[in-house]
Amino acid sequence: MDKVKARPALFRALGANEPPTHVQVEGREYALVIVFKHDSWAATARYSCGSHEIVCKFNRQQSILGIPMRWLGHALARREAKALATLDSVIGIPRGCGPVTVEGTVWNNVVAHDYIEGHPLAGNEKVTAEFFPQLLQMLKTVHQHDIAYVDLHKRENILVDEARQPWLIDFQVCYSHCHKHQSKSQLQSSILQQLQSIDLYHLTKHVLRHRPEQVKSLGLSEYQSPPGWIRSHRKFAVPLRSLRRTLLAKLNVRARDGMATSEVFPEDAVRREKQAA
C-alpha cells in the first residue's frame, strides 16, 4: 500500500481540532469514548455517561479557502435534529437528544442521539428473513411523516443491532416537509415523491444483494430500475466522485486507488469491513 498521511484541516469538518473530550447533554456530562469518523462533512463520536451512551455529530465548521462554513454546519445539524424529533416514536430510529453544550456554550453545529449497539450492514452479511420487511415498514413510516431519507445507498447508514434488527441512522441530508401548519407546494410534493421513490430503489438494491428472494413479496419489483433522477444524477456525481478520489490520492491522503480503506483514519464502517475481509 502507498504511504499516506492524515487529512489536512481543509478536508476535516473541525479543521485541525478534534471533537471535545467532554460534552453536556440533557443535564448530564458525557466523556469521549471513540471517534467513528472525521471527514469533510462531520466528525462523529461516541460518548458515555455511566451506562448511557450517545453519539454526537459535529457538522462542518472549517472554512474553505477563507469562505465561512459555520452556516452549513448549523443548517445540517438543525435539519437532522428536526427529523429525529419528528420520528421520535418510530421503532428503529434512534432517540434524538437535546442541545449539546461544551464548557457552558451550546454548539449549534452538533446533533446528538442515543447510541445503538450494533454494526453497519456488511456487504456479504446474511440477514434474517424479518430484517428487510422491518426496514421497509420503517422507511414507509418515515415517508408518511413527509420525509425522504435520501442517503440509503450507503450500507453504513443501515445498522444491525445485537438482536439483528435494523436501524436507520444519519439523517444529515434527508429532505423533509415537517411544517404541520403549512401546506406543501406542488414543486415540494413532486420533489418529496421523487426522493422517496429513490429511497425505495436503494432499498431494493440492498434486498437484491442480501435477500433477493424477498423482492417480489415485499412489492419492490417495480423499483429494480433506477428512476430518472438517479440516471441524471450519475452523469455528474460519478465524475465528481472520481475527481475527489484523485485529488485525495494526489494529496497523499489516500493511496493511488483513492479508496477510503487506505486513509490513515478511515471511518468506523470501513474499518469494520476491512477487518472482516
XYZ file of C-alpha atoms in Angstrom:
277
model
C 0.000 0.000 0.000
C 1.169 3.525 -0.747
C 2.284 5.598 2.214
C -0.476 8.059 3.104
C -0.765 10.947 5.520
C -3.553 12.366 7.652
C -6.158 14.655 6.118
C -5.240 18.358 6.078
C -7.509 20.723 8.004
C -9.308 21.767 4.816
C -10.752 18.254 4.436
C -11.889 17.919 8.058
C -15.174 19.258 9.401
C -13.495 20.702 12.512
C -10.255 21.633 10.780
C -7.225 20.928 12.954
C -9.440 20.400 16.006
C -10.859 17.136 17.328
C -14.248 16.504 18.930
C -14.224 17.722 22.561
C -13.323 15.263 25.304
C -16.474 16.126 27.261
C -19.960 17.350 26.342
C -23.083 18.132 28.348
C -26.437 16.858 27.084
C -29.791 16.886 28.912
C -28.125 17.834 32.197
C -25.522 15.046 32.126
C -21.822 15.153 31.323
C -20.524 12.652 28.792
C -16.925 11.636 28.147
C -15.489 10.812 24.721
C -15.158 7.085 24.009
C -14.170 6.904 20.343
C -14.299 8.959 17.147
C -16.097 6.953 14.457
C -15.046 9.210 11.590
C -13.871 12.728 10.806
C -14.358 13.714 7.187
C -15.197 16.874 5.271
C -18.842 16.853 6.346
C -18.734 15.954 10.022
C -16.855 14.423 12.933
C -18.942 11.679 14.548
C -18.065 10.396 18.010
C -19.416 8.200 20.784
C -19.718 9.491 24.347
C -20.642 7.822 27.640
C -22.089 8.829 30.990
C -22.222 5.805 33.246
C -24.190 3.126 31.417
C -25.805 5.559 28.970
C -24.096 6.340 25.686
C -24.839 8.815 22.928
C -23.485 9.726 19.510
C -22.614 13.347 18.716
C -22.173 14.570 15.159
C -20.145 17.763 14.829
C -21.033 19.227 11.452
C -18.802 21.358 9.253
C -17.212 24.440 10.879
C -13.922 24.691 8.992
C -13.844 27.412 6.357
C -12.982 26.599 2.746
C -10.257 28.847 1.337
C -11.472 31.689 3.533
C -15.177 31.111 2.846
C -17.089 30.698 6.149
C -18.888 27.351 6.506
C -20.358 27.578 10.004
C -23.754 28.306 8.483
C -23.664 24.919 6.730
C -22.829 23.028 9.924
C -25.669 24.782 11.721
C -28.140 24.042 8.910
C -27.203 20.344 8.722
C -27.467 19.886 12.493
C -30.823 21.660 12.602
C -32.167 19.506 9.747
C -31.136 16.233 11.391
C -32.372 17.264 14.841
C -35.735 18.189 13.352
C -36.023 14.832 11.568
C -35.138 12.882 14.723
C -37.711 14.854 16.724
C -40.388 14.191 14.085
C -39.583 10.459 14.035
C -39.191 10.136 17.804
C -41.819 7.388 18.127
C -40.674 5.311 15.132
C -39.153 1.932 16.016
C -35.682 1.664 14.508
C -34.839 5.387 14.631
C -32.505 6.448 17.484
C -33.931 8.875 20.034
C -32.660 12.381 19.457
C -31.128 14.148 22.456
C -31.277 17.790 23.458
C -28.795 20.583 22.638
C -25.101 19.790 23.057
C -23.149 22.084 25.366
C -19.356 22.313 25.588
C -17.867 24.230 28.536
C -21.111 26.115 29.086
C -21.686 27.067 25.443
C -24.307 25.457 23.203
C -22.754 24.280 19.933
C -25.373 24.771 17.231
C -23.481 22.655 14.699
C -23.971 19.455 16.741
C -26.784 16.916 16.826
C -26.911 14.032 19.304
C -28.857 10.797 19.592
C -28.806 7.630 21.694
C -26.050 5.168 20.815
C -27.276 1.861 19.399
C -25.001 -1.116 19.940
C -24.516 -2.861 16.606
C -22.618 -2.758 13.345
C -23.117 -1.319 9.844
C -24.715 -3.726 7.367
C -21.813 -5.615 5.758
C -21.605 -6.302 2.043
C -21.754 -10.083 2.434
C -23.947 -10.220 5.539
C -26.785 -12.739 5.700
C -29.649 -11.003 7.465
C -32.750 -12.608 8.974
C -35.952 -13.075 6.983
C -37.580 -10.328 9.089
C -34.821 -7.768 8.538
C -35.938 -6.170 5.266
C -39.696 -6.330 5.966
C -38.957 -4.385 9.154
C -36.695 -1.938 7.326
C -39.300 -1.412 4.606
C -42.008 -0.689 7.189
C -39.645 1.727 8.924
C -38.965 3.522 5.645
C -42.677 3.716 4.827
C -43.305 5.293 8.240
C -40.538 7.823 7.573
C -42.245 8.642 4.263
C -45.617 9.027 5.984
C -44.046 11.838 8.015
C -43.255 13.708 4.764
C -39.557 12.850 4.932
C -37.307 11.306 2.284
C -34.221 9.618 3.738
C -32.075 10.315 0.604
C -28.880 8.576 1.850
C -29.995 4.932 1.738
C -27.472 3.962 -0.944
C -24.852 3.831 1.830
C -24.912 0.492 3.635
C -23.145 2.053 6.612
C -26.320 4.030 7.349
C -28.201 0.786 7.991
C -27.295 -0.515 11.427
C -27.749 -4.136 12.541
C -28.211 -4.267 16.304
C -27.325 -7.114 18.668
C -30.755 -8.685 18.133
C -30.122 -8.491 14.341
C -32.830 -5.845 13.949
C -32.427 -2.903 11.525
C -31.912 0.736 12.481
C -31.657 3.829 10.287
C -29.044 6.361 11.348
C -27.694 9.613 9.878
C -30.472 11.955 8.734
C -27.962 14.667 7.823
C -29.064 15.045 4.197
C -32.706 13.987 4.444
C -35.382 16.027 2.688
C -38.452 16.907 4.698
C -41.564 18.977 4.871
C -42.498 18.803 8.529
C -44.402 22.070 8.942
C -47.730 20.936 10.384
C -49.491 24.217 9.623
C -48.050 24.816 6.169
C -49.200 23.021 3.041
C -46.692 21.706 0.512
C -46.393 23.390 -2.856
C -46.732 21.297 -5.994
C -42.962 21.509 -6.507
C -42.234 20.401 -2.929
C -44.643 17.491 -3.268
C -43.025 16.405 -6.536
C -39.502 16.571 -5.107
C -40.569 14.649 -1.998
C -42.252 11.912 -4.059
C -39.255 11.560 -6.354
C -36.796 11.308 -3.465
C -38.996 8.790 -1.649
C -39.072 6.719 -4.838
C -35.267 6.834 -4.880
C -35.261 5.605 -1.245
C -37.258 2.547 -2.342
C -34.919 1.985 -5.297
C -31.877 1.917 -2.996
C -33.664 -0.358 -0.539
C -34.439 -2.709 -3.429
C -30.727 -2.832 -4.318
C -29.889 -3.888 -0.756
C -32.609 -6.555 -0.801
C -31.337 -7.869 -4.144
C -27.873 -8.202 -2.657
C -28.806 -9.784 0.666
C -32.248 -11.440 0.258
C -33.129 -11.433 -3.463
C -35.972 -13.909 -2.946
C -37.864 -11.229 -0.997
C -38.006 -8.521 -3.676
C -41.329 -9.679 -5.115
C -43.010 -10.470 -1.794
C -42.079 -7.035 -0.469
C -43.640 -5.370 -3.518
C -40.330 -3.859 -4.602
C -40.127 -5.319 -8.113
C -41.053 -2.014 -9.752
C -38.050 -0.316 -8.131
C -35.340 -2.521 -9.673
C -34.631 0.022 -12.430
C -33.131 3.377 -11.422
C -35.515 6.366 -11.512
C -34.769 9.150 -13.993
C -33.289 11.320 -11.261
C -30.719 8.647 -10.467
C -29.623 8.371 -14.097
C -29.294 12.152 -14.368
C -27.506 12.385 -11.031
C -24.949 9.756 -12.030
C -23.872 11.804 -15.041
C -22.207 14.368 -12.812
C -21.952 12.518 -9.468
C -19.718 9.711 -10.764
C -17.152 12.072 -12.385
C -17.173 14.251 -9.244
C -16.550 11.215 -7.029
C -13.674 10.135 -9.278
C -12.238 13.667 -9.199
C -12.470 13.749 -5.410
C -10.698 10.405 -5.073
C -7.995 11.524 -7.490
C -7.471 14.750 -5.538
C -7.165 12.910 -2.224
C -4.709 10.486 -3.822
C -2.595 13.358 -5.214
C -2.513 14.898 -1.739
C -1.326 11.513 -0.379
C -4.369 11.373 1.876
C -5.346 8.129 0.137
C -3.472 5.515 -1.875
C -3.469 5.588 -5.673
C -6.818 3.812 -5.953
C -8.417 6.645 -3.969
C -10.392 4.262 -1.764
C -11.319 5.196 1.820
C -9.777 1.986 3.171
C -6.314 3.441 2.563
C -6.823 6.543 4.723
C -4.833 6.955 7.920
C -8.134 7.112 9.815
C -10.952 5.538 7.769
C -14.479 5.754 9.128
C -15.725 3.068 11.504
C -17.815 1.254 8.882
C -14.816 0.970 6.559
C -12.542 -0.219 9.372
C -15.004 -2.948 10.370
C -15.423 -4.204 6.814
C -11.669 -4.160 6.236
C -11.077 -6.193 9.413
C -13.753 -8.729 8.434
C -12.288 -9.257 4.960
